[in-house]
Amino acid sequence: MRALEQIKDWPVRHVAAGVVTGAGAVSQGDAERVFPLASVTKPLVAYGVLVAVEEGAIELDQPAGPPGATVRHLLAHTSGLAFDTTDVLAEPGARRIYSSSGFEVLAEFVTEQTGIAFDEYLRDAVFEPLGMKSSVLSGSAGHACRSTVADLSLFAAELLNPRLVSPQTHAEATTVQFPGVNGILPGYGSKRPNDWGLGFEIRDGKSPHWTGGANSPHTYGHFGQSGTFLWVDPAIGVACVALADENFGDWAREVWPVLSDAVIDEARIAGNTLAK
């Protein structure tokens, strides 16, 4: 895919990117290079939590975290927890407060309910079944995964055609939870509403945004402070991942949407779209 050649001109030392469609995956750069994912950790952790739901170990509406909150609130950043502490800043469901600590609470909760350390649970539930041989969680469930473009392309393929969770669970995870809730999208300011699924940010009508203008409102995914992103656009059956070693900033705001638009345009021309 020629669109991926854009990454050669990005102002970063190392970068790799990939595109996944129903026809398979392609990449540019070293697809086996391991990068720290920062907050792209969260959708991986969320998927592990969803597998725990599928297995009956926990329930989405089971109480977890601060009083009145549930697993669903924690996944959707509406538990009321602060960004990096367990301070409670709002009633559950009232505000979309982006919270890394909420994902740490989630991981601890799964460990309590299963008796399995969460890094092991994530490995057994997600990484090993998908063949993600280079992926590991080594620290906070909010930001401490490391992975490769090759591995995240396998995860993206799972998101396009889920096997580890049911279609119903996947649909809940990738559609808006607690509609109409406002909040801050890191790096992009206040969004009204700030729509989110279960561990996945939902694009909807947000502008400006880290995805492209050609991305459908149904696009979901995540980006990370370490210069990483993963999005899936189910309306056209395409996913894109990019990993770099330069922290998110103006450079990313400039080049990420351009790459996303080029990927979508090329995929459509190539006939890889499922629907428009």
Coordinates of C-alpha atoms in Angstrom, one line a residue, residues 4-269:
L4 CA 2.2 3.8 4.0
E5 CA 5.3 5.2 2.3
Q6 CA 4.3 8.6 4.0
I7 CA 5.9 7.4 7.2
K8 CA 9.4 7.6 5.7
D9 CA 9.0 11.4 5.9
W10 CA 7.7 11.6 9.5
P11 CA 10.0 13.5 11.9
V12 CA 10.7 10.5 14.1
R13 CA 13.7 8.2 14.5
H14 CA 11.9 4.9 14.1
V15 CA 8.4 4.2 12.8
A16 CA 6.4 1.3 11.5
A17 CA 2.8 1.1 10.2
G18 CA 0.4 -1.4 8.9
V19 CA -3.0 -1.6 7.3
V20 CA -5.5 -4.5 7.7
T21 CA -8.4 -5.3 5.4
G22 CA -10.4 -8.4 4.6
A23 CA -7.7 -9.1 2.0
G24 CA -5.0 -9.3 4.7
A25 CA -2.3 -7.1 6.2
V26 CA 0.5 -5.0 4.7
S27 CA 3.1 -3.0 6.5
Q28 CA 5.9 -0.4 6.1
G29 CA 9.0 -0.2 8.3
D30 CA 10.2 -2.9 10.7
A31 CA 6.9 -4.6 11.6
E32 CA 8.8 -6.7 14.3
R33 CA 10.3 -3.7 16.1
V34 CA 8.9 -3.5 19.7
F35 CA 7.6 -0.1 20.7
P36 CA 6.1 1.1 24.0
L37 CA 2.4 1.6 23.3
A38 CA 1.5 4.1 26.1
S39 CA -2.3 4.4 26.0
V40 CA -2.8 2.0 23.1
T41 CA -2.4 -0.4 26.0
K42 CA -6.0 0.4 27.0
P43 CA -7.9 -1.3 24.1
L44 CA -5.8 -4.4 24.6
V45 CA -6.5 -4.5 28.3
A46 CA -10.2 -3.8 27.6
Y47 CA -10.3 -6.8 25.3
G48 CA -8.9 -8.9 28.1
V49 CA -11.6 -7.7 30.4
L50 CA -14.2 -8.5 27.8
V51 CA -12.9 -12.0 27.5
A52 CA -13.3 -12.3 31.3
V53 CA -16.9 -11.2 30.8
E54 CA -17.4 -13.8 28.1
E55 CA -15.9 -16.5 30.4
G56 CA -18.3 -15.5 33.2
A57 CA -15.6 -14.4 35.6
I58 CA -17.0 -10.9 35.8
E59 CA -20.0 -9.0 34.5
L60 CA -20.1 -5.6 32.8
D61 CA -22.6 -4.2 35.3
Q62 CA -20.9 -5.7 38.4
P63 CA -19.9 -3.1 41.0
A64 CA -16.2 -2.2 40.7
G65 CA -14.1 0.8 41.5
P66 CA -15.6 3.8 43.4
P67 CA -19.0 3.5 45.1
G68 CA -21.8 3.3 42.5
A69 CA -19.4 2.4 39.6
T70 CA -19.3 -0.8 37.6
V71 CA -16.9 -2.5 35.2
R72 CA -18.8 -0.8 32.4
H73 CA -18.2 2.6 34.0
L74 CA -14.4 1.9 34.3
L75 CA -14.1 0.7 30.7
A76 CA -16.0 3.8 29.4
H77 CA -14.1 6.4 31.5
T78 CA -17.2 7.3 33.4
S79 CA -16.4 5.9 36.9
G80 CA -15.5 9.4 38.2
L81 CA -11.9 8.4 38.9
A82 CA -9.2 11.0 38.2
F83 CA -6.6 10.5 35.5
D84 CA -3.7 9.0 37.5
T85 CA -5.1 8.7 41.1
T86 CA -8.0 7.0 42.7
D87 CA -9.4 10.3 43.7
V88 CA -13.1 10.5 42.9
L89 CA -14.0 13.7 40.9
A90 CA -17.6 13.0 39.8
E91 CA -20.5 10.6 40.3
P92 CA -20.4 7.5 38.1
G93 CA -21.9 8.3 34.6
A94 CA -21.9 12.0 35.1
R95 CA -18.7 13.0 33.2
R96 CA -16.2 11.4 30.8
I97 CA -13.0 11.6 32.8
Y98 CA -10.2 9.9 31.0
S99 CA -8.6 7.7 33.6
S100 CA -5.5 5.5 33.5
S101 CA -6.0 4.7 37.1
G102 CA -9.4 3.3 36.2
F103 CA -7.8 0.7 34.0
E104 CA -5.4 -0.2 36.8
V105 CA -8.5 -0.7 39.1
L106 CA -10.0 -2.9 36.3
A107 CA -6.9 -5.1 36.2
E108 CA -6.8 -5.5 39.9
F109 CA -10.5 -6.4 39.9
V110 CA -10.0 -9.1 37.3
T111 CA -7.2 -10.5 39.3
E112 CA -9.3 -10.5 42.4
Q113 CA -12.1 -12.3 40.7
T114 CA -10.0 -14.9 38.8
G115 CA -7.0 -15.4 41.1
I116 CA -4.8 -14.8 38.0
A117 CA -2.3 -11.9 37.8
F118 CA -3.7 -9.6 35.1
D119 CA -0.6 -9.6 32.9
E120 CA -0.8 -13.4 32.8
Y121 CA -4.6 -13.2 32.1
L122 CA -4.1 -10.8 29.2
R123 CA -1.4 -13.0 27.7
D124 CA -3.5 -16.1 28.0
A125 CA -6.8 -14.5 26.9
V126 CA -5.6 -12.2 24.1
F127 CA -2.0 -12.4 23.1
E128 CA -1.5 -16.1 22.8
P129 CA -4.8 -16.9 21.0
L130 CA -4.0 -14.2 18.4
G131 CA -0.4 -15.2 18.0
M132 CA 0.9 -11.9 19.4
K133 CA 4.2 -13.3 20.3
S134 CA 6.0 -10.0 21.0
S135 CA 3.4 -8.3 23.1
V136 CA 3.6 -8.0 26.8
L137 CA 2.1 -6.0 29.7
S138 CA 4.9 -5.1 32.1
G139 CA 3.4 -2.6 34.5
S140 CA 0.3 -0.3 34.6
A141 CA -2.8 -1.6 32.8
G142 CA -3.3 2.0 31.7
H143 CA -0.1 2.4 29.7
A144 CA 2.6 -0.3 30.0
C145 CA 2.1 -2.6 27.1
R146 CA 4.8 -3.1 24.5
S147 CA 4.1 -4.5 21.0
T148 CA 4.8 -4.5 17.3
V149 CA 3.0 -3.6 14.2
A150 CA 2.9 -7.2 13.3
D151 CA 1.1 -8.1 16.5
L152 CA -1.2 -5.1 16.5
S153 CA -2.2 -6.0 13.0
L154 CA -3.3 -9.4 14.3
F155 CA -5.3 -7.6 17.0
A156 CA -6.8 -5.3 14.3
A157 CA -7.9 -8.4 12.3
E158 CA -9.6 -9.7 15.4
L159 CA -11.5 -6.4 15.8
L160 CA -12.6 -6.6 12.2
N161 CA -13.8 -10.2 12.6
P162 CA -14.0 -11.1 16.3
R163 CA -13.3 -14.6 17.4
L164 CA -12.4 -14.2 21.1
V165 CA -15.6 -12.4 22.1
S166 CA -19.2 -12.7 20.8
P167 CA -20.6 -10.3 18.2
Q168 CA -22.9 -8.9 20.9
T169 CA -20.0 -8.1 23.3
H170 CA -17.9 -6.7 20.4
A171 CA -20.8 -4.5 19.4
E172 CA -21.2 -3.1 22.9
A173 CA -17.5 -2.4 23.1
T174 CA -17.4 -0.5 19.9
T175 CA -20.5 1.6 20.2
V176 CA -21.2 4.6 22.5
Q177 CA -21.7 3.9 26.2
F178 CA -23.4 6.5 28.3
P179 CA -24.4 8.7 25.3
G180 CA -24.2 12.5 25.6
V181 CA -21.5 12.6 28.3
N182 CA -19.0 15.4 27.9
G183 CA -15.3 15.4 28.7
I184 CA -11.7 16.1 27.7
L185 CA -10.1 14.1 24.8
P186 CA -6.4 14.2 25.7
G187 CA -4.5 16.3 23.2
Y188 CA -7.6 17.7 21.7
G189 CA -9.5 19.5 24.4
S190 CA -13.2 19.5 25.4
K191 CA -15.6 17.4 23.4
R192 CA -19.3 17.7 23.7
P193 CA -20.1 14.9 23.7
N194 CA -16.9 12.9 24.2
D195 CA -18.2 9.5 23.0
W196 CA -16.5 6.3 24.1
G197 CA -17.2 2.6 23.9
L198 CA -15.7 0.0 26.3
G199 CA -12.0 0.8 26.1
F200 CA -12.3 2.3 22.6
E201 CA -12.7 5.9 21.7
I202 CA -15.5 6.5 19.2
R203 CA -14.8 9.1 16.5
D204 CA -18.4 10.2 15.8
G205 CA -18.3 13.9 14.8
K206 CA -15.2 15.0 16.8
S207 CA -13.1 17.7 15.1
P208 CA -10.2 18.1 15.2
H209 CA -9.3 14.5 15.7
W210 CA -6.3 12.2 15.4
T211 CA -8.0 10.1 12.7
G212 CA -8.7 11.4 9.2
G213 CA -11.6 13.3 7.7
A214 CA -12.4 10.3 5.6
N215 CA -12.9 8.1 8.6
S216 CA -16.5 7.3 9.2
P217 CA -18.2 8.3 12.5
H218 CA -18.2 4.6 13.5
T219 CA -14.4 4.5 13.6
Y220 CA -13.0 3.4 17.0
G221 CA -9.6 3.0 18.4
H222 CA -7.0 4.7 20.6
F223 CA -3.8 6.7 20.4
G224 CA -0.9 6.8 22.8
Q225 CA 1.4 9.5 24.2
S226 CA 4.4 7.6 22.9
G227 CA 3.5 8.3 19.3
T228 CA 1.2 5.3 18.6
F229 CA -2.3 4.8 17.3
L230 CA -4.7 2.1 16.2
W231 CA -8.0 2.7 14.5
V232 CA -10.6 0.4 13.0
D233 CA -13.3 1.7 10.6
P234 CA -16.0 -0.9 10.4
A235 CA -18.0 1.1 7.8
I236 CA -15.3 0.3 5.2
G237 CA -13.6 -2.7 6.7
V238 CA -10.2 -1.2 7.2
A239 CA -7.9 -0.8 10.2
C240 CA -4.6 1.1 10.5
V241 CA -1.8 1.0 13.1
A242 CA 1.3 3.2 13.4
L243 CA 4.0 3.0 16.1
A244 CA 6.8 5.6 16.5
D245 CA 9.4 6.5 19.1
E246 CA 8.5 10.3 19.2
N247 CA 6.0 11.5 21.8
F248 CA 2.7 12.7 20.6
G249 CA 2.7 16.4 19.6
D250 CA 2.1 18.8 16.8
W251 CA 3.9 16.5 14.4
A252 CA 1.4 13.7 15.0
R253 CA -1.6 16.1 14.8
E254 CA -0.3 17.0 11.3
V255 CA 0.7 13.7 9.8
W256 CA -1.7 11.1 11.4
P257 CA -4.9 12.4 9.7
V258 CA -3.1 12.7 6.3
L259 CA -2.0 9.1 6.5
S260 CA -5.4 7.9 7.6
D261 CA -7.1 9.7 4.7
A262 CA -4.6 8.3 2.2
V263 CA -5.1 4.7 3.6
I264 CA -8.9 5.0 3.2
D265 CA -8.7 6.4 -0.3
E266 CA -6.3 3.7 -1.5
A267 CA -8.4 1.0 0.1
R268 CA -11.5 2.2 -1.6
I269 CA -9.8 2.4 -5.0

